[in-house]
Coordinates of C-alpha atoms in Angstrom, one line a residue:
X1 CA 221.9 -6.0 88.7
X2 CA 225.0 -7.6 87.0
X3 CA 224.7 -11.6 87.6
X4 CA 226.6 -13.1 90.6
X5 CA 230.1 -14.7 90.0
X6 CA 232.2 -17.5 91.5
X7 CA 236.1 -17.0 91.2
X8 CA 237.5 -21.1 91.1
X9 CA 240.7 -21.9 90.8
X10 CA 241.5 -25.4 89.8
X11 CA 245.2 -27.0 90.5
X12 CA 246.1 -29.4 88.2
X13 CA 249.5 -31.3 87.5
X14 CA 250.9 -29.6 84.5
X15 CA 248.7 -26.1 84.9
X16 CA 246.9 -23.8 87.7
X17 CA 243.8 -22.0 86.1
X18 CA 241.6 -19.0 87.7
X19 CA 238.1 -18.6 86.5
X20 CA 235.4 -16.6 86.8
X21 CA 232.4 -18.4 86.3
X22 CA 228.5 -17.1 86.4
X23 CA 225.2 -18.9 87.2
X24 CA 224.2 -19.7 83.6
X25 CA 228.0 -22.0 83.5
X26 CA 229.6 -19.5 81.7
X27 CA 233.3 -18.7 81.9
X28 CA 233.7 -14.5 82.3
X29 CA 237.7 -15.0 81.9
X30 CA 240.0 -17.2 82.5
X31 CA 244.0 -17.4 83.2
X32 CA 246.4 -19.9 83.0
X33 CA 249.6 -20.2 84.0
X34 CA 251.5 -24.0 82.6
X35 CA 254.1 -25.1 84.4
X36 CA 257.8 -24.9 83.2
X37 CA 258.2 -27.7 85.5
X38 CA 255.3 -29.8 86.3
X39 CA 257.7 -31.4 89.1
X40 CA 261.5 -32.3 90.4
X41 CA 262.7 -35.6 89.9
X42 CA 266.2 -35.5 91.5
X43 CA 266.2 -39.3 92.1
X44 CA 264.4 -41.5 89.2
X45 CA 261.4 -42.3 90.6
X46 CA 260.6 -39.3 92.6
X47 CA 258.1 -36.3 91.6
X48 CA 258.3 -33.4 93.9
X49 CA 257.7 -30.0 94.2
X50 CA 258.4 -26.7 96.3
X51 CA 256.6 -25.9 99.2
X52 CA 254.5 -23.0 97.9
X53 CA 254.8 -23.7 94.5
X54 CA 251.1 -24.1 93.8
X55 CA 250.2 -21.4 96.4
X56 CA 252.3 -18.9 94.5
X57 CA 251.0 -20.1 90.8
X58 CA 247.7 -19.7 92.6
X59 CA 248.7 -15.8 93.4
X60 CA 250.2 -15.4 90.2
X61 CA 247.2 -16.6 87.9
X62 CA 244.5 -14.9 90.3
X63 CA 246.5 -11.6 90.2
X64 CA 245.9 -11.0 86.6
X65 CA 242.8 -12.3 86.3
X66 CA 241.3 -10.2 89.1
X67 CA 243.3 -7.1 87.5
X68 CA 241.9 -7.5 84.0
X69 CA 238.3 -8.0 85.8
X70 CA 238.3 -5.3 88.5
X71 CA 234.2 -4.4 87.4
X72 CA 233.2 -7.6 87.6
X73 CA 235.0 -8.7 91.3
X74 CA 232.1 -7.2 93.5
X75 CA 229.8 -9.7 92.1
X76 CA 232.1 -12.4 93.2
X77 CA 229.8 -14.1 96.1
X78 CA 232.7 -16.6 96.9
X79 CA 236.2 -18.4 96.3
X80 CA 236.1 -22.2 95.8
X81 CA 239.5 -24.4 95.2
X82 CA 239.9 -27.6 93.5
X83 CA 242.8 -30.0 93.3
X84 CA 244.8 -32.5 92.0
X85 CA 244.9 -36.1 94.5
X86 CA 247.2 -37.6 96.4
X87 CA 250.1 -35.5 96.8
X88 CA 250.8 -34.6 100.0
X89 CA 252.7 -32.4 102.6
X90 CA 254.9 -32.6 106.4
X91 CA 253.9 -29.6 107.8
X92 CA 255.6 -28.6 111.6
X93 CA 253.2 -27.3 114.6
X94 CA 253.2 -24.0 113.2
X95 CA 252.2 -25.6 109.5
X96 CA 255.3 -24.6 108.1
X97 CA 256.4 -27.1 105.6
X98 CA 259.1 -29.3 106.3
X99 CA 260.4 -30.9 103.3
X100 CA 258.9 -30.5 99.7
X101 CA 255.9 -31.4 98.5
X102 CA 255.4 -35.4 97.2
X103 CA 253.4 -35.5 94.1
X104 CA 251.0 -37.9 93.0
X105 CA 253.1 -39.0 89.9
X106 CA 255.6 -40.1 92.5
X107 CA 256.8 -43.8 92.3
X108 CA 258.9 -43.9 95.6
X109 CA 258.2 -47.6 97.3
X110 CA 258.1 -48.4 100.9
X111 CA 259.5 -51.4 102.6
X112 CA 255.9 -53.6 103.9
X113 CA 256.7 -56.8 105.8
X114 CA 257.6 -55.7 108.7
X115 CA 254.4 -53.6 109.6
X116 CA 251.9 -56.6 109.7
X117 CA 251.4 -59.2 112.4
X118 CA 251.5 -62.8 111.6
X119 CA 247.5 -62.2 112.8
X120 CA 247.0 -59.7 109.6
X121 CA 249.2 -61.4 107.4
X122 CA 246.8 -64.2 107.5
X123 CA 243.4 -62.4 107.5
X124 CA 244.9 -60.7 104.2
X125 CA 245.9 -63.9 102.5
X126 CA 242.8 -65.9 103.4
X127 CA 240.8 -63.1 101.5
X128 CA 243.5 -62.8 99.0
X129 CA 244.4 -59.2 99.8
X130 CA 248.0 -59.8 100.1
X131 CA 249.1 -58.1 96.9
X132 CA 246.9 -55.4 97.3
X133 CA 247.9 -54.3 101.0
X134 CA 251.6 -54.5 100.0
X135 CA 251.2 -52.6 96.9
X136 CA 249.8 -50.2 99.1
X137 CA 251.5 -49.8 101.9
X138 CA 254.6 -49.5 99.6
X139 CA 252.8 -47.0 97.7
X140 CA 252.1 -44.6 100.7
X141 CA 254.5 -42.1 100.6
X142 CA 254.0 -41.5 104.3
X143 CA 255.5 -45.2 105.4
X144 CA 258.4 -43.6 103.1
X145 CA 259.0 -40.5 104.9
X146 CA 258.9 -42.7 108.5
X147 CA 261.3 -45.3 107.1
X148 CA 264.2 -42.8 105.3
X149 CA 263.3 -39.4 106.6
X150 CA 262.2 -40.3 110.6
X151 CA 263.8 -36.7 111.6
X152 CA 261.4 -35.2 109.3
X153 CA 258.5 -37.3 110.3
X154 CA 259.4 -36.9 114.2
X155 CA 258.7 -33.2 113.7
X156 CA 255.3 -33.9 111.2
X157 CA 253.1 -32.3 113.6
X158 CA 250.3 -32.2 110.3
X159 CA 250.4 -34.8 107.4
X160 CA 248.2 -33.2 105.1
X161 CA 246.8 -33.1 101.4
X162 CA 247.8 -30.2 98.9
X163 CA 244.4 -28.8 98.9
X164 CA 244.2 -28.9 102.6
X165 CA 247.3 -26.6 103.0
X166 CA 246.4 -24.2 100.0
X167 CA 243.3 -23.5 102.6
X168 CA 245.2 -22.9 105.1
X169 CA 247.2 -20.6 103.0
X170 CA 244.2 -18.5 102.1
X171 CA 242.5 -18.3 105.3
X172 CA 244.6 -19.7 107.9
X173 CA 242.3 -22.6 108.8
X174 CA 244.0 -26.1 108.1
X175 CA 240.9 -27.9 107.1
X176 CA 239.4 -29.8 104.4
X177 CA 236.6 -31.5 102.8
X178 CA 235.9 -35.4 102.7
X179 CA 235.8 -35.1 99.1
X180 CA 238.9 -34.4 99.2
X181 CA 240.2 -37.2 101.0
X182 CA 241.6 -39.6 97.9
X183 CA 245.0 -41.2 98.2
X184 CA 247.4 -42.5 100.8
X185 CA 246.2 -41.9 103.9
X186 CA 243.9 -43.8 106.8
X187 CA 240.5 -42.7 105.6
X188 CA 237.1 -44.5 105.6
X189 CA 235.5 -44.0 102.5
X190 CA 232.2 -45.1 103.1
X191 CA 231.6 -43.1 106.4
X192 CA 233.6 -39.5 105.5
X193 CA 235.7 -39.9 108.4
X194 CA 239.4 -41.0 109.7
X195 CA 239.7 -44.4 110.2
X196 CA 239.5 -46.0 114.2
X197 CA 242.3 -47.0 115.5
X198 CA 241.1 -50.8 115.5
X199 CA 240.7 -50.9 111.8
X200 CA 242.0 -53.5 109.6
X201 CA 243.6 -51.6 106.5
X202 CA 244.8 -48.5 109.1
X203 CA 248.3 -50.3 108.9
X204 CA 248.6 -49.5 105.3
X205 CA 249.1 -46.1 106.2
X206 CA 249.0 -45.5 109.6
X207 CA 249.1 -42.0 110.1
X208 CA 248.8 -41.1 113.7
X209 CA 245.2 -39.3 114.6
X210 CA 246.7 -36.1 115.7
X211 CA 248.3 -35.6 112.8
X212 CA 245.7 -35.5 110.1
X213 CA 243.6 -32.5 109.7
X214 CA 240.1 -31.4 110.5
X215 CA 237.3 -32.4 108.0
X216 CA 234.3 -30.8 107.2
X217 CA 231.3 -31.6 104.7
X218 CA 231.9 -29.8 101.3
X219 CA 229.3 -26.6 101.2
X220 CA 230.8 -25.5 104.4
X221 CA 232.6 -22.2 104.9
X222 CA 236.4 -22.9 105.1
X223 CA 237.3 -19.2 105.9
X224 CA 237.5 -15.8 104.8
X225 CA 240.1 -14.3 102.4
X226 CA 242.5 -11.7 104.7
X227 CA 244.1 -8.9 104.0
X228 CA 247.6 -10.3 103.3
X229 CA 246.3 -12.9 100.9
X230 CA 244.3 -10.2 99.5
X231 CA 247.0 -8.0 98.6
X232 CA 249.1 -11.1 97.7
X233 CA 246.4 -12.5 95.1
X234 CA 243.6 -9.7 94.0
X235 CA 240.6 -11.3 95.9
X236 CA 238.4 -8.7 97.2
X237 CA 239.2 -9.2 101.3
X238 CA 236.5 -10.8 103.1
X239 CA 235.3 -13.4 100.8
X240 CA 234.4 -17.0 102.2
X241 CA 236.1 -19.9 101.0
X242 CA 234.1 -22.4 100.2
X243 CA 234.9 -26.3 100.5
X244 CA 234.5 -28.7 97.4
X245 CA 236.6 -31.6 96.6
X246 CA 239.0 -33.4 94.6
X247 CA 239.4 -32.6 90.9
X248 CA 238.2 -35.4 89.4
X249 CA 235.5 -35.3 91.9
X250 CA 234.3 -31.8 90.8
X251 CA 234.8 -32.7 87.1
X252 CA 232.4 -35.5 87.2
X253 CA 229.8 -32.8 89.1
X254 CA 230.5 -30.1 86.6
X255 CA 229.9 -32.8 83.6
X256 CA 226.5 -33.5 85.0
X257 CA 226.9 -36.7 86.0
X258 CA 224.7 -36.8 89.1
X259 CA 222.6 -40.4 88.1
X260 CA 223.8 -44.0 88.3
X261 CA 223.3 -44.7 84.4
X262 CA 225.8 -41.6 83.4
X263 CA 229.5 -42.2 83.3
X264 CA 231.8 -38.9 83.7
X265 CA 234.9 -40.0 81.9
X266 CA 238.3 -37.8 82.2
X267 CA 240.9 -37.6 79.7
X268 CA 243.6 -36.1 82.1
X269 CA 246.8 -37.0 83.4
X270 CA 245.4 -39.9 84.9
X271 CA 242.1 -41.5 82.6
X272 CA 239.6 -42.0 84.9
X273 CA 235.7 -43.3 84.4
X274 CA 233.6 -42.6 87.3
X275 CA 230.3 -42.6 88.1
X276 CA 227.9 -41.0 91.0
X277 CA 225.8 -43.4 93.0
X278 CA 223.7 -43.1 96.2
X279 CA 224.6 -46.7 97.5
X280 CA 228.3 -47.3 98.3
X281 CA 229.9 -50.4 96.4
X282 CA 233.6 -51.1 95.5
X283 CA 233.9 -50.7 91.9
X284 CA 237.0 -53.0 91.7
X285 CA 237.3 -55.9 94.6
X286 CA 239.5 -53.5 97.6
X287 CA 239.2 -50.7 96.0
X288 CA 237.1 -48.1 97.8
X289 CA 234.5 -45.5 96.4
X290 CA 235.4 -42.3 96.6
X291 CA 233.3 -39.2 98.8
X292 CA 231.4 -37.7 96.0
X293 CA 231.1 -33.7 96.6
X294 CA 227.6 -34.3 97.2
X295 CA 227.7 -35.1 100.6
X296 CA 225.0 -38.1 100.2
X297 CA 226.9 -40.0 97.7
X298 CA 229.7 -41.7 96.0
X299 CA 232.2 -41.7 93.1
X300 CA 233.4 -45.1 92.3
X301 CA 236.0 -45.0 89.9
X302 CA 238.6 -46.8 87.7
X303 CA 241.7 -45.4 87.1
X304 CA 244.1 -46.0 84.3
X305 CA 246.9 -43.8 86.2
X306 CA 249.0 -42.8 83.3
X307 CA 246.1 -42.4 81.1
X308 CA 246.4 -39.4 78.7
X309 CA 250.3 -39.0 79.9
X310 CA 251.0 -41.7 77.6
X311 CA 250.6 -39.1 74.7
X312 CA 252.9 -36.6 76.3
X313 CA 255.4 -39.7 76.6
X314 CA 254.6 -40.8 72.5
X315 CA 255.0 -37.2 71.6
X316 CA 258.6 -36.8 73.5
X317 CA 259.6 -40.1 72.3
X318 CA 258.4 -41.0 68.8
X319 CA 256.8 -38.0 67.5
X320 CA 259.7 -35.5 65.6
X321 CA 257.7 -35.7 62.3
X322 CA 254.8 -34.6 63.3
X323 CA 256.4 -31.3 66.0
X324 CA 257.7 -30.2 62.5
X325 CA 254.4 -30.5 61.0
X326 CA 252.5 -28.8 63.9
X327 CA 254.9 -25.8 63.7
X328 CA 254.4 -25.4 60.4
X329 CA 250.8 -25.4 60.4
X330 CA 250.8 -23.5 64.2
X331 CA 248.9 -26.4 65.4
X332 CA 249.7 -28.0 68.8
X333 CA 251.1 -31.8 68.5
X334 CA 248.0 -33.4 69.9
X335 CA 246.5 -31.8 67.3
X336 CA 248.6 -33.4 64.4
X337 CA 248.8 -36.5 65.9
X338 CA 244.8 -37.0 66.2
X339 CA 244.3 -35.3 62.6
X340 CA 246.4 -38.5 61.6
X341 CA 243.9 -40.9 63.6
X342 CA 241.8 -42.3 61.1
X343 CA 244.4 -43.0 58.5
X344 CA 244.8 -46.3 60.7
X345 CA 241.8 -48.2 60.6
X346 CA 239.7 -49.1 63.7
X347 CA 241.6 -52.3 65.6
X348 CA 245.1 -50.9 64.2
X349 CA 245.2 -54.0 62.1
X350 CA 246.0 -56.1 64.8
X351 CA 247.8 -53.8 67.1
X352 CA 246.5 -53.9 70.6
X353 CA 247.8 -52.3 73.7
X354 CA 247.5 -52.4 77.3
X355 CA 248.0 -49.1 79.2
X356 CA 249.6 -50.0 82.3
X357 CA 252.5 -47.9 82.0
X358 CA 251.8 -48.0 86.4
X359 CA 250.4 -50.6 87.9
X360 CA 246.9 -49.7 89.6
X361 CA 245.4 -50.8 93.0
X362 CA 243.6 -53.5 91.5
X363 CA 246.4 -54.8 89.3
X364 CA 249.3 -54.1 91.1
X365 CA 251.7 -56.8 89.5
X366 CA 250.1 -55.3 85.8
X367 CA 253.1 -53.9 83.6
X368 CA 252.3 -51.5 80.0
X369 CA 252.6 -54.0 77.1
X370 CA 251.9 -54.2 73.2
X371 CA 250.9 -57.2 71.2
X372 CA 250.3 -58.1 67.2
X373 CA 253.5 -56.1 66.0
X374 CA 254.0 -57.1 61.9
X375 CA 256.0 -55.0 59.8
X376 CA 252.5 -53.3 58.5
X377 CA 252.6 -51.3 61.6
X378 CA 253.7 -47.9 62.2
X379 CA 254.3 -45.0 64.6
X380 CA 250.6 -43.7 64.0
X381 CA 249.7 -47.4 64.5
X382 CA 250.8 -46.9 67.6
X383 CA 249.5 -43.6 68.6
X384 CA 245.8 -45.1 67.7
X385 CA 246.9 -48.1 69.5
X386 CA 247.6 -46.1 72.8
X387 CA 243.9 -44.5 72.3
X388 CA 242.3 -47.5 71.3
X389 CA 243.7 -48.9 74.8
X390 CA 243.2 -46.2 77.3
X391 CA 239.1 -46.3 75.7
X392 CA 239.5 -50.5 76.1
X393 CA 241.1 -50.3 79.7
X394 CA 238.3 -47.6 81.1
X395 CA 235.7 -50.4 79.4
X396 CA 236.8 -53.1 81.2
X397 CA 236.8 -50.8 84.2
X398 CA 232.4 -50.1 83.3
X399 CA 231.9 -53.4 82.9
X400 CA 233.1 -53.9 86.4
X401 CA 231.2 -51.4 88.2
X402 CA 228.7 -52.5 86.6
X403 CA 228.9 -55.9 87.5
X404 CA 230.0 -54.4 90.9
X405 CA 227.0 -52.7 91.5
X406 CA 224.1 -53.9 89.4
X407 CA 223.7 -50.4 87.4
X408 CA 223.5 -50.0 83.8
X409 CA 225.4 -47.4 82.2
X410 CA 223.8 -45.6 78.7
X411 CA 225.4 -42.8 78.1
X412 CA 229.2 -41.4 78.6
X413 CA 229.7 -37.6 80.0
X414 CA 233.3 -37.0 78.4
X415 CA 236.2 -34.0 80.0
X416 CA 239.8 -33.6 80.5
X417 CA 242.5 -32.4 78.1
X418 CA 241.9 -35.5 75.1
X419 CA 237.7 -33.9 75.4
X420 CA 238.8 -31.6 72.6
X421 CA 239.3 -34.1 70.1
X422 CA 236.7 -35.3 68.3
X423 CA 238.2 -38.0 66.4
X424 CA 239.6 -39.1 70.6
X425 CA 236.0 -38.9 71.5
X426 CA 234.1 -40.9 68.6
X427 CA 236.3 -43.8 69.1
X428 CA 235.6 -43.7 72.9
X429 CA 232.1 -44.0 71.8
X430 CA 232.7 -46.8 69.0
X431 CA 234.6 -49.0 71.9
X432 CA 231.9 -48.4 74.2
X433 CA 228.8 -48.6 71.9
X434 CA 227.1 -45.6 74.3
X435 CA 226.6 -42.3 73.5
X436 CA 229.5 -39.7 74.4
X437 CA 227.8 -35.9 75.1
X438 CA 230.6 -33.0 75.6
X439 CA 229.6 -30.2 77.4
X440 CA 229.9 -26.1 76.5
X441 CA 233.5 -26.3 78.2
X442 CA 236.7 -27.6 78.6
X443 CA 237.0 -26.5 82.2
X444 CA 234.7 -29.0 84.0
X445 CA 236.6 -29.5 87.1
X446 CA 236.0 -25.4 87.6
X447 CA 232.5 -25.6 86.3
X448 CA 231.5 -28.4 89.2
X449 CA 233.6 -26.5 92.1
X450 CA 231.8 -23.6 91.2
X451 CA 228.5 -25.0 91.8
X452 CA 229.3 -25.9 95.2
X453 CA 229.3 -22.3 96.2
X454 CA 226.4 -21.3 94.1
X455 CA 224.5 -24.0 96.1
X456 CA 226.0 -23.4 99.2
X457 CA 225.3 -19.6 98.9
X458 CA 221.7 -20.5 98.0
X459 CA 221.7 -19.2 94.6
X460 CA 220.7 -22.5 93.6
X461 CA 218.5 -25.0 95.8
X462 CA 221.0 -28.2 94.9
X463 CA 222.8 -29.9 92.5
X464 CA 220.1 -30.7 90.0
X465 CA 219.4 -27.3 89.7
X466 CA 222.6 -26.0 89.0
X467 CA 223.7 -28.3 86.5
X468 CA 220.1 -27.6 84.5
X469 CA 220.9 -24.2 84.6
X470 CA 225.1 -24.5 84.1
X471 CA 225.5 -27.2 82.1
X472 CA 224.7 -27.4 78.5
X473 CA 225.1 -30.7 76.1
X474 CA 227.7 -29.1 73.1
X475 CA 228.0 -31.9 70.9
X476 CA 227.1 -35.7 70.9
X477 CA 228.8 -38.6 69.3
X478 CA 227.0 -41.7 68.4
X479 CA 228.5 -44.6 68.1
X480 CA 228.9 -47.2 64.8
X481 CA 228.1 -49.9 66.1
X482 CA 229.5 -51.9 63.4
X483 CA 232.7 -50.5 64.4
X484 CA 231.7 -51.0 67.6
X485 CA 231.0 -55.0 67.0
X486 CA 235.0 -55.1 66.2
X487 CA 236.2 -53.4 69.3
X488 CA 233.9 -55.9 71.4
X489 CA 235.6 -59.2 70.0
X490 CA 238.8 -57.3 70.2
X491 CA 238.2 -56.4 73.9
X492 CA 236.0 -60.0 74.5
X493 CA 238.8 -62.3 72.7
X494 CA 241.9 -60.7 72.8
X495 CA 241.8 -57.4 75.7
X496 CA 240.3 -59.1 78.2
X497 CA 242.3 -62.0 78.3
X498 CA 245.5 -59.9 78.1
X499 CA 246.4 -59.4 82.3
X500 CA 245.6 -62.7 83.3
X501 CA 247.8 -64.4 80.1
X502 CA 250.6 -62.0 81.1
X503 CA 250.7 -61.8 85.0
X504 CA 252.8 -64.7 85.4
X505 CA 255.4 -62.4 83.5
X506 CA 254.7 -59.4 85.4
X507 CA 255.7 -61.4 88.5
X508 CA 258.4 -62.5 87.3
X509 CA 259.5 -59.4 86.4
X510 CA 258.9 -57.8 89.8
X511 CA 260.5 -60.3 91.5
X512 CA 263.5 -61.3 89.3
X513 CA 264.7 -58.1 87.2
X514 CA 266.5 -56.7 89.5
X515 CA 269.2 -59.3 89.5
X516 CA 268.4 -60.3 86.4
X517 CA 267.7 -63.6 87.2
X518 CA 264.8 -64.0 85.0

């Protein structure tokens, strides 16, 4: 008997990707379909996208792969759906969508003074969460929509998450996981569940109760795939839909990062290091731990949100040499640019950066800035510099959690787009000093959603036993710790002291530029 399959689909920001993946990790096929555009900026500021935009690149990359695979679909046991955070949708009372889709990227601000009482105001600055809660509430895009759209948001009869509507989409159910509850809306981390009324961040976003969707644990049957979406998409009719969680959520699964000494770090979009722990702890002071898509436990994380962006931005902006040299040679930029990597020694003689090209929860007054320039330095300086300072910023970010939590971390499980470089990944392990293990793929968000149905269906009897049997150790980078010594008085005596030198300046900046009264 032919083995059994899972057909994932994971959702990203620049790409949508169907796989078919079997029970020994392995991917059958896979199709990809990369956005011409990844979103609609028709203001500065703003990242948006269609309605069903993802729902049709969804039909569109499961249509040929299901046509090119028509054997193999009738040992497909179940559907499973993974995606990108935060990015969120007004849907009507008959979940039609009523204005376009607000994407994660988006940097839209909300007024905040006028939603606290003098009560709160006080609580907040007593415990010196005043610049947090008024980051965030300016950061939630649904205090936006009340304040500039209120027609729309009069008639919001569902304020969802993307993956929450693409369920709905491909079974009619409007539901979701808890693991899939990350971003800007009133959700209590440690407890899987909506807020209460009564509690005291639910002003940061306070989405009314009625309008926020039904959750359920991850595991559970969402729905069935109809015969409409069946005709629209290639899925065999009748196949459940199974509930996982967020992207990074399922990467860090499909890494096999499932004890509280590992590390899962992504090199997406958005760098992130997370870990998977048992006990709930904040990993940065305010900052929650995410649902982990093991129902039992946790993902605390630190996020550097423009993370591997930052190359896309250097390779738009300061790389024309090298797009001639990767057409000649038929290689892709990244590829030139990190072939280049070691022709600047470790430290970029002097160069350091830190990557906060958008300020995070836990910084919110941080800006993106760059320190030692001599006229030694060059554009690849730079490039290694913009490395050498994601891999800096996602060590302060360990160090934290695990100072946060008491846990040691020993060794690094490494995915996400900047996974495939292995120059990209030794340095993470020479700033780190741990080991740095890649797995047999490149598609780890699909490999960990995956295993959620293969558990769920009980082809596996939990997580531990899926990831023996799916996940296999490709290559592992060691660090020099020589090299390593030099990143650690680089980071102790010169990174580390960077935000707190500055932030003076980045107030400043907030407050004053603009008038330009500096």
């Amino acid at each position: 008997m032919s083995e059994k399959l899972v057909l994932t689909f994971d959702v990203g920001t620049q790409s949508t990707r169907a796989m078919l993946v079997g029970k020994k990790g392995q991917l059958e096929d896979v199709c990809q379909y990369n956005y011409e555009t990844p979103y609609l900026s028709k203001i500065p500021g703003h990242a948006e996208q269609y309605p069903d935009f993802y729902f049709d690149a969804i039909c569109r990359v499961s249509k040929e792969l299901c046509e090119r695979n028509k054997e193999k679909l009738q040992n497909v046991i179940a559907v499973t759906l993974t995606v990108i955070r935060d990015t969120v949708l007004c849907l009507d009372e008959n979940n039609n969508a009523l204005r376009n889709i607000i994407v994660w990227l988006d940097e839209r601000q909300a007024k905040q003074d006028e939603r606290f009482g003098p009560i709160k105001k006080l609580m907040f600055k007593l415990v010196k969460m005043e610049d947090t809660v008024k980051d965030q509430t300016k950061n939630s895009v649904c205090n936006w929509i009340m304040e500039n759209e209120p027609e729309i948001w009069k008639k919001t009869a569902k304020y969802v998450m993307l993956p929450t509507y693409l369920n709905y989409k491909l079974t009619g159910r409007l539901c979701d996981s808890a693991a899939n509850m990350v971003g800007h809306v009133p959700f209590d981390y440690k407890n899987r569940r909506w807020m209460s009324k009564n509690s005291l961040t639910r002003c940061v976003c306070n989405v009314p109760s009625e309008k926020l969707c039904e959750l359920v644990p991850s595991g559970e049957t969402i729905g069935t795939i109809g015969k409409q979406v069946s005709e629209l998409t290639g899925i065999p009719e009748g196949l459940p839909l199974i509930a996982t969680g967020s992207d990074k959520g399922c990467e860090t699964l499909g890494l096999s990062v499932l004890k509280d000494n590992q590390a899962a770090v992504s090199f997406g979009t958005s760098a992130t290091v997370q870990m998977m722990v048992r006990d709930y702890f904040e990993p940065q002071k305010f900052l929650p731990a995410y649902p982990a898509v093991p129902n039992d436990m946790y993902n605390p994380e630190f996020q550097v949100y423009r993370g591997y962006w930052m190359v896309s931005w250097f390779v738009k902006e300061f790389a024309a040499e090298e797009k001639r040299e990767a057409k000649e040679k038929g290689w892709s930029v990244e590829r030139v640019l990190d072939s280049h990597l070691d022709d600047v020694p470790p430290g970029c003689d002097g160069l350091v950066l830190q990557p906060y090209w958008r300020a995070g929860m836990a910084n919110p007054l941080a800006k993106g800035a760059m320190i030692g320039f001599s006229d030694a330095h060059t554009r690849r300086h730079f490039y290694r510099a913009i490395i050498e300072g994601i891999d800096l910023a996602l060590l302060d970010g360990m160090k934290t959690m695990e100072k946060q939590s008491g846990k040691k971390i020993t060794e690094i499980f490494v995915g996400g787009g900047g996974s495939k470089s292995p120059t990209v990944c030794q340095i993470l392990s020479n700033v780190t000093g741990l080991p740095v293990k890649c797995i047999q793929t490149h598609e780890a968000c699909g490999l960990g959603s995956s295993m959620v149905a293969f558990v769920a269906k009980g082809e596996f009897k939990d997580y531990e036993e899926a990831t023996k049997s799916m996940v296999q150790i490709s290559r592992t980078y060691e660090p020099d710790m020589k090299t390593h010594e030099l990143y650690m008085k680089i980071y102790q005596n010169v990174y580390s002291k960077m935000y707190k030198r500055l932030e003076p300046l980045y107030k400043r900046l907030r407050k004053k530029v603009l008038t330009s009264n500096i």
